[in-house]
PDB file of C-alpha atoms in Angstrom:
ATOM      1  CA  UNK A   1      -3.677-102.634  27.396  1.00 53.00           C
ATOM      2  CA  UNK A   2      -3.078-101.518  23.774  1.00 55.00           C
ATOM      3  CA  UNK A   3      -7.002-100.395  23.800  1.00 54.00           C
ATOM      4  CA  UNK A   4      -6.887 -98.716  27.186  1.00 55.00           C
ATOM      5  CA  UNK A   5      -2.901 -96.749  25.818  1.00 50.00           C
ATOM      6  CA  UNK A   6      -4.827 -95.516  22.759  1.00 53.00           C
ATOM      7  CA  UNK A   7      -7.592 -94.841  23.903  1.00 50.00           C
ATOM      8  CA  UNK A   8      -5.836 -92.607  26.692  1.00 44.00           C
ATOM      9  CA  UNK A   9      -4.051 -91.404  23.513  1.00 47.00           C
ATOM     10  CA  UNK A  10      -7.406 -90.109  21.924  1.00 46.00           C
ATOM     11  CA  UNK A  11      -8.158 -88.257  25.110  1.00 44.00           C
ATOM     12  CA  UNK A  12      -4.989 -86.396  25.226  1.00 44.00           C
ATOM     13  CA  UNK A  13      -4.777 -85.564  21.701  1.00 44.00           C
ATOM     14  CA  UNK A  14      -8.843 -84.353  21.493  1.00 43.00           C
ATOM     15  CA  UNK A  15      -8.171 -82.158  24.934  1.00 38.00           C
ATOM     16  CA  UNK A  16      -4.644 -80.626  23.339  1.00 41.00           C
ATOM     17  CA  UNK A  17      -7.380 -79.765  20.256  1.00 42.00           C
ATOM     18  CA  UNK A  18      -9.796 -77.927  22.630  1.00 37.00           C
ATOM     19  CA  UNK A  19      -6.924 -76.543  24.653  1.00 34.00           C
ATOM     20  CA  UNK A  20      -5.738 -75.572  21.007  1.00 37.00           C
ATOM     21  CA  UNK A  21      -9.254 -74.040  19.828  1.00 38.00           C
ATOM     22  CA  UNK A  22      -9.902 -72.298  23.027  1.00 37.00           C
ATOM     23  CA  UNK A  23      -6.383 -70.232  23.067  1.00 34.00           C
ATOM     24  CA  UNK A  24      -6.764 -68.971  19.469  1.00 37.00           C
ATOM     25  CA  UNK A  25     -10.822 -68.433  20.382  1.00 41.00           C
ATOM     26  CA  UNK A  26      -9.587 -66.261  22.804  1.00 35.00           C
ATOM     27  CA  UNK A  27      -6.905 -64.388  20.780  1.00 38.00           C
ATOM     28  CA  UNK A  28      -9.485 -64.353  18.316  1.00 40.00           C
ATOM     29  CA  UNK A  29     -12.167 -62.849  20.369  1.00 36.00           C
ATOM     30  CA  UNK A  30      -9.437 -60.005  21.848  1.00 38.00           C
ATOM     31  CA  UNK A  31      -8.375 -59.056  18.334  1.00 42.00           C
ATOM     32  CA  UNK A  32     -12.279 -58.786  17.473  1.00 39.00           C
ATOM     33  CA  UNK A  33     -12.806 -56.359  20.491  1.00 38.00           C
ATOM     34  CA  UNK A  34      -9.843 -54.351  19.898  1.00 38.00           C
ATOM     35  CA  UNK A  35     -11.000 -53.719  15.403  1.00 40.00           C
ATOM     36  CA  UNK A  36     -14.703 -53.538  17.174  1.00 39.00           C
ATOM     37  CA  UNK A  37     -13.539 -50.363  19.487  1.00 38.00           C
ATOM     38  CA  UNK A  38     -14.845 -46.849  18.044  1.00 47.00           C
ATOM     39  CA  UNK A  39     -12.889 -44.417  15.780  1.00 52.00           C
ATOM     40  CA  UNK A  40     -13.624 -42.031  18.432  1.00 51.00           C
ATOM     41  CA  UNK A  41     -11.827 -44.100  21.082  1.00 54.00           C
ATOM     42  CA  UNK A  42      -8.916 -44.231  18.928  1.00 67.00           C
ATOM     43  CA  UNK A  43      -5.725 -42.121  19.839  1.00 62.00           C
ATOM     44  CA  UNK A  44      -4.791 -39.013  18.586  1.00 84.00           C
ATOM     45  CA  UNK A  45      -7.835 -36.532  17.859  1.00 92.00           C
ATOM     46  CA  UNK A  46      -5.674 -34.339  16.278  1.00 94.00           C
ATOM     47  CA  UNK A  47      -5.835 -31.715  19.139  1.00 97.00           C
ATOM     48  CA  UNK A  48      -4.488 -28.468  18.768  1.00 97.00           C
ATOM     49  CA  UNK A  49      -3.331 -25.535  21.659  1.00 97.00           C
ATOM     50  CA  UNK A  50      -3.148 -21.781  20.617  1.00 96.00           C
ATOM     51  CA  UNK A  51      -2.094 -19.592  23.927  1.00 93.00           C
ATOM     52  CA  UNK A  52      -0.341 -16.776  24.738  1.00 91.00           C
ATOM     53  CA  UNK A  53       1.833 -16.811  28.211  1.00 88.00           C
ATOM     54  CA  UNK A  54       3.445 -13.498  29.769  1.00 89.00           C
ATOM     55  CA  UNK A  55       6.120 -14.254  32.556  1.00 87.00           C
ATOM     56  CA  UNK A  56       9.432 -13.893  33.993  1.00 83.00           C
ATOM     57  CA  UNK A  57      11.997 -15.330  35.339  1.00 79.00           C
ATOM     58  CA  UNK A  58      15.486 -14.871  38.011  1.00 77.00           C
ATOM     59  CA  UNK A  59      16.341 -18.490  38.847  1.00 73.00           C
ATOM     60  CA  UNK A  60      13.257 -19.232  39.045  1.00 76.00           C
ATOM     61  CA  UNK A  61      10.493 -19.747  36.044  1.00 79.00           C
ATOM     62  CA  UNK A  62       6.777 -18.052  36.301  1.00 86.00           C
ATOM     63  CA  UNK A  63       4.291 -17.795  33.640  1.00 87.00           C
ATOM     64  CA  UNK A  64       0.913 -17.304  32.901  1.00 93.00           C
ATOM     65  CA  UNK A  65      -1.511 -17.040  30.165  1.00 94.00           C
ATOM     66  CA  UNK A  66      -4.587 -18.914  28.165  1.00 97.00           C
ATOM     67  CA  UNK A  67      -5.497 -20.207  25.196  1.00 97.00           C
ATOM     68  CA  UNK A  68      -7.879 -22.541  23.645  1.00 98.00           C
ATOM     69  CA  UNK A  69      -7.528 -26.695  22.749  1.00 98.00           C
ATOM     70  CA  UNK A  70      -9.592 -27.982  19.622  1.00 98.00           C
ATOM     71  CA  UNK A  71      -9.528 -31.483  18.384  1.00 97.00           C
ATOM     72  CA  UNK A  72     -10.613 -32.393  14.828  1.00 95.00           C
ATOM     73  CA  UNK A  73     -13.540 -34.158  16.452  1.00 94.00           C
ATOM     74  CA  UNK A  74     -15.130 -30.325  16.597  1.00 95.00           C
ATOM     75  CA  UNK A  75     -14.787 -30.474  20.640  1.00 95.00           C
ATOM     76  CA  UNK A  76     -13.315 -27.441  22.035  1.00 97.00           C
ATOM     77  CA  UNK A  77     -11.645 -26.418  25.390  1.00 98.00           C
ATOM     78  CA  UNK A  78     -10.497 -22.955  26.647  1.00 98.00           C
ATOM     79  CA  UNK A  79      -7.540 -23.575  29.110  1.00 98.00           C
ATOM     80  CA  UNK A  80      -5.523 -21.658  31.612  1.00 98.00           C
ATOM     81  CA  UNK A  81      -1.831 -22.001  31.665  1.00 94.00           C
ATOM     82  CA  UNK A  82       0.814 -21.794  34.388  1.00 92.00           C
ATOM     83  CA  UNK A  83       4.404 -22.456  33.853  1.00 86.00           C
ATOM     84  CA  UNK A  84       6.633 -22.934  37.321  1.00 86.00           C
ATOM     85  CA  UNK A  85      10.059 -24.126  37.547  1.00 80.00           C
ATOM     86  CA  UNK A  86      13.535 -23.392  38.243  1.00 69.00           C
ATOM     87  CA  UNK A  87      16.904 -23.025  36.007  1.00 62.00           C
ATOM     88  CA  UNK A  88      19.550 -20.708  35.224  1.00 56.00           C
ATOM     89  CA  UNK A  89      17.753 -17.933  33.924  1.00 65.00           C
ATOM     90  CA  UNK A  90      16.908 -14.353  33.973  1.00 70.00           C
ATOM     91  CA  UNK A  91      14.653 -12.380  31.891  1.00 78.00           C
ATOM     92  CA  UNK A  92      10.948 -11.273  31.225  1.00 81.00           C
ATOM     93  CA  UNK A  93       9.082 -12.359  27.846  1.00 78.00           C
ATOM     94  CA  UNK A  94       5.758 -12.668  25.957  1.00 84.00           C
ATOM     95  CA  UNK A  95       4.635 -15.472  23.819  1.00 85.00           C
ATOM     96  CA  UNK A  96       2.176 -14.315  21.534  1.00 85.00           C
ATOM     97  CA  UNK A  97       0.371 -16.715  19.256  1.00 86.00           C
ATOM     98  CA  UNK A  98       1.589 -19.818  20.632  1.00 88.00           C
ATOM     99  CA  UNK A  99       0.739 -23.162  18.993  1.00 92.00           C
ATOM    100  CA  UNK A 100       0.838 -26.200  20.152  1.00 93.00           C
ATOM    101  CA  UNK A 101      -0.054 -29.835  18.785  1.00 95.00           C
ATOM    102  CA  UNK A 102      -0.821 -33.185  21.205  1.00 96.00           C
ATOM    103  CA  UNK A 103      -0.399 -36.633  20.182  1.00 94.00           C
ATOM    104  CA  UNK A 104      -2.392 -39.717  21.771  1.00 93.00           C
ATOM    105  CA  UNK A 105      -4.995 -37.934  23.331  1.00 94.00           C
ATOM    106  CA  UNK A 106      -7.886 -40.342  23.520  1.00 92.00           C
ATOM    107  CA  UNK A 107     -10.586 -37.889  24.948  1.00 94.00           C
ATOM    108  CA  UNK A 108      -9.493 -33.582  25.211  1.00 96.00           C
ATOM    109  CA  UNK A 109      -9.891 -33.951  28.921  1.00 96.00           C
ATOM    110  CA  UNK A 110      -6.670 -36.076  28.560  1.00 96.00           C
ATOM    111  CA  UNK A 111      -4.924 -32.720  27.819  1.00 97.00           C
ATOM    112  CA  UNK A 112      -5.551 -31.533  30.809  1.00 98.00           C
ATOM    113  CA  UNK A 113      -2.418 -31.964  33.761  1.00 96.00           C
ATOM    114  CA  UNK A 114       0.723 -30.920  34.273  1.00 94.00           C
ATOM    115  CA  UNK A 115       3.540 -32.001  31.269  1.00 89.00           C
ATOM    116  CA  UNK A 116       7.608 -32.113  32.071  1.00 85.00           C
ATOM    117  CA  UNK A 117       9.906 -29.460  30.581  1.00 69.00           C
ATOM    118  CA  UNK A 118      13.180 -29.162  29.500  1.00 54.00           C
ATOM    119  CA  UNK A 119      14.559 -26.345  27.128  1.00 52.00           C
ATOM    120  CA  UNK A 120      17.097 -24.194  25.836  1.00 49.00           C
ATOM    121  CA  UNK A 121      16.285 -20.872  25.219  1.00 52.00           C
ATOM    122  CA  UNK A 122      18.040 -17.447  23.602  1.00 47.00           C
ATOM    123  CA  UNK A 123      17.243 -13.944  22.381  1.00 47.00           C
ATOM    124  CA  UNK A 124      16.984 -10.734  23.069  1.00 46.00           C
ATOM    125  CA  UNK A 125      13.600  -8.483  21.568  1.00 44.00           C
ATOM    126  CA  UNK A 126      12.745 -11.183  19.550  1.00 47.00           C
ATOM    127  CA  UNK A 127      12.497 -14.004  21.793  1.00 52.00           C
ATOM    128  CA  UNK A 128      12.037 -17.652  20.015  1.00 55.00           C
ATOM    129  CA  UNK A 129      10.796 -21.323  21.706  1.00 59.00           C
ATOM    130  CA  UNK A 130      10.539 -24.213  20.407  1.00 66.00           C
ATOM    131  CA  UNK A 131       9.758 -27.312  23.101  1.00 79.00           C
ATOM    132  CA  UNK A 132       8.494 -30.499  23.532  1.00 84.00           C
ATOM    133  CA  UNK A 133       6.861 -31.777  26.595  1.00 85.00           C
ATOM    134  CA  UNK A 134       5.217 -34.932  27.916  1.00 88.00           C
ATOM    135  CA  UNK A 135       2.624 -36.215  30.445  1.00 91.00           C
ATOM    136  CA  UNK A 136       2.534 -40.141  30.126  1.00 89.00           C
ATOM    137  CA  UNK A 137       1.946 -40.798  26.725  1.00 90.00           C
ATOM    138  CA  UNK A 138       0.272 -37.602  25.417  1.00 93.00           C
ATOM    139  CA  UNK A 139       3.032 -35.300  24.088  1.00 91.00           C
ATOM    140  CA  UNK A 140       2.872 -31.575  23.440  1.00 91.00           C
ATOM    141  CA  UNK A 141       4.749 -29.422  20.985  1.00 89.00           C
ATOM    142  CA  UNK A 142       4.783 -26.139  21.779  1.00 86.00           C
ATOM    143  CA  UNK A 143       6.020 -23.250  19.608  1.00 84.00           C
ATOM    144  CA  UNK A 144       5.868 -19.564  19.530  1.00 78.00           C
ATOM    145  CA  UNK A 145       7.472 -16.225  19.151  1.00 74.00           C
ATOM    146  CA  UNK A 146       7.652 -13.027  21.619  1.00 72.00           C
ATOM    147  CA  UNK A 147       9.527 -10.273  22.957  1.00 70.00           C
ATOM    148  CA  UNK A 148      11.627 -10.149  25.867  1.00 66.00           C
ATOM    149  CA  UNK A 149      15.121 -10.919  27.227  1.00 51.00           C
ATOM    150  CA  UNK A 150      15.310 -14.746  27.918  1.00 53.00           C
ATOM    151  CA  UNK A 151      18.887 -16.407  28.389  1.00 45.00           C
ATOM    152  CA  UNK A 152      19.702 -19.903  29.790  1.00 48.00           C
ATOM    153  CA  UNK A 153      18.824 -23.547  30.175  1.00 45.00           C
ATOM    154  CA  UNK A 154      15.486 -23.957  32.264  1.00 60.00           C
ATOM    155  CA  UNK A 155      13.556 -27.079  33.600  1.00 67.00           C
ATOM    156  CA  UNK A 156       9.848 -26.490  34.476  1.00 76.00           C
ATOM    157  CA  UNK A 157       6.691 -27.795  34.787  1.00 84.00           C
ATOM    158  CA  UNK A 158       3.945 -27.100  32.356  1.00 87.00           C
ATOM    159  CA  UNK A 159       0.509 -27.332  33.738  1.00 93.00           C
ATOM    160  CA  UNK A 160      -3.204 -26.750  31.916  1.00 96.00           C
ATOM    161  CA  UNK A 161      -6.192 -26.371  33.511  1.00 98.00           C
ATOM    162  CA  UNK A 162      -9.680 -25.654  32.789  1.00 97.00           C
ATOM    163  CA  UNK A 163     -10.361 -22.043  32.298  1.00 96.00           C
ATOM    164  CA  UNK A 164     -12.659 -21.437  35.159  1.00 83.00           C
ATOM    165  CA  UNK A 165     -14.736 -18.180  36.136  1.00 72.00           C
ATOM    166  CA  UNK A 166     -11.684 -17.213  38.276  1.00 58.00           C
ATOM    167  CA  UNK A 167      -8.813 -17.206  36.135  1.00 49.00           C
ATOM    168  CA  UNK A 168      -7.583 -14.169  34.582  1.00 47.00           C
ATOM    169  CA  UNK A 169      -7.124 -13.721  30.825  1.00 43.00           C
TER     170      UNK A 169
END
């Protein structure tokens, strides 16, 4: 019985070993594919937005405009803009100039989509922004000076799109 107990033993102890070898082959093997993956797969291309948007707004938010998305990779995107919400506010204003700067964008199509807003806004001829919005994980800082009357607390949504053959500029 001894000889049949240890030998039962052995088993257990040489299966925990390849249980053992197999989990950290496998944690292994995932680490390896995720340091394998290519710098350009990597987050964050370092992609830049420079627009201008003209709009208004009496309650409710509207805004158009264009502008153009490069990435440090050397791609490039030229984008329209439309900005449509609702708030308490009331004016008309230009952003000229605008910049804006994305973080974890994977590929610059991942720009593309429509980003939350929430800001607080004041001024009157010089008119001053300074926002942050988000869509999933990529972020977008926008900044930018103008002219116009803008007053009030406005929520709004943010969208890019392709600039197509039909959008105005």
């Amino acid at each position: 019985m001894s000889t049949q107990h240890s030998s039962l033993k052995n088993r257990r102890i040489k299966l925990a070993a390849v249980l053992a070898a197999a989990l950290l082959g496998t944690a292994g093997f995932a680490g390896a594919a995720t340091a394998a993956r290519p710098a350009a797969a990597q987050p964050d291309l370092h992609c830049k937005l420079a627009f201008s948007l003209t709009g208004w707004s009496a309650i409710y938010k509207h805004a158009d405009g264009h502008g153009t998305v490069t990435c440090a990779n050397g791609a490039r995107l030229p984008v329209h803009i439309r900005v449509r919400g609702g708030g308490l506010t009331a004016g008309r204003w230009r952003i000229n100039d605008g910049k804006g700067t994305f973080t974890d964008v994977f590929r610059i199509s991942e720009v593309l989509g429509s980003y939350a807003q929430a800001a607080a806004n004041a001024g009157v001829v010089k008119s001053g922004t300074a926002q942050v919005l988000s869509k999933g994980t990529v972020s977008l800082a926008l900044a930018g000076t103008g002219q116009g009357i803008n007053l009030g607390i406005s929520g709004a949504k943010f969208t890019i799109s392709r600039a197509g053959p039909h959008t105005a500029k």
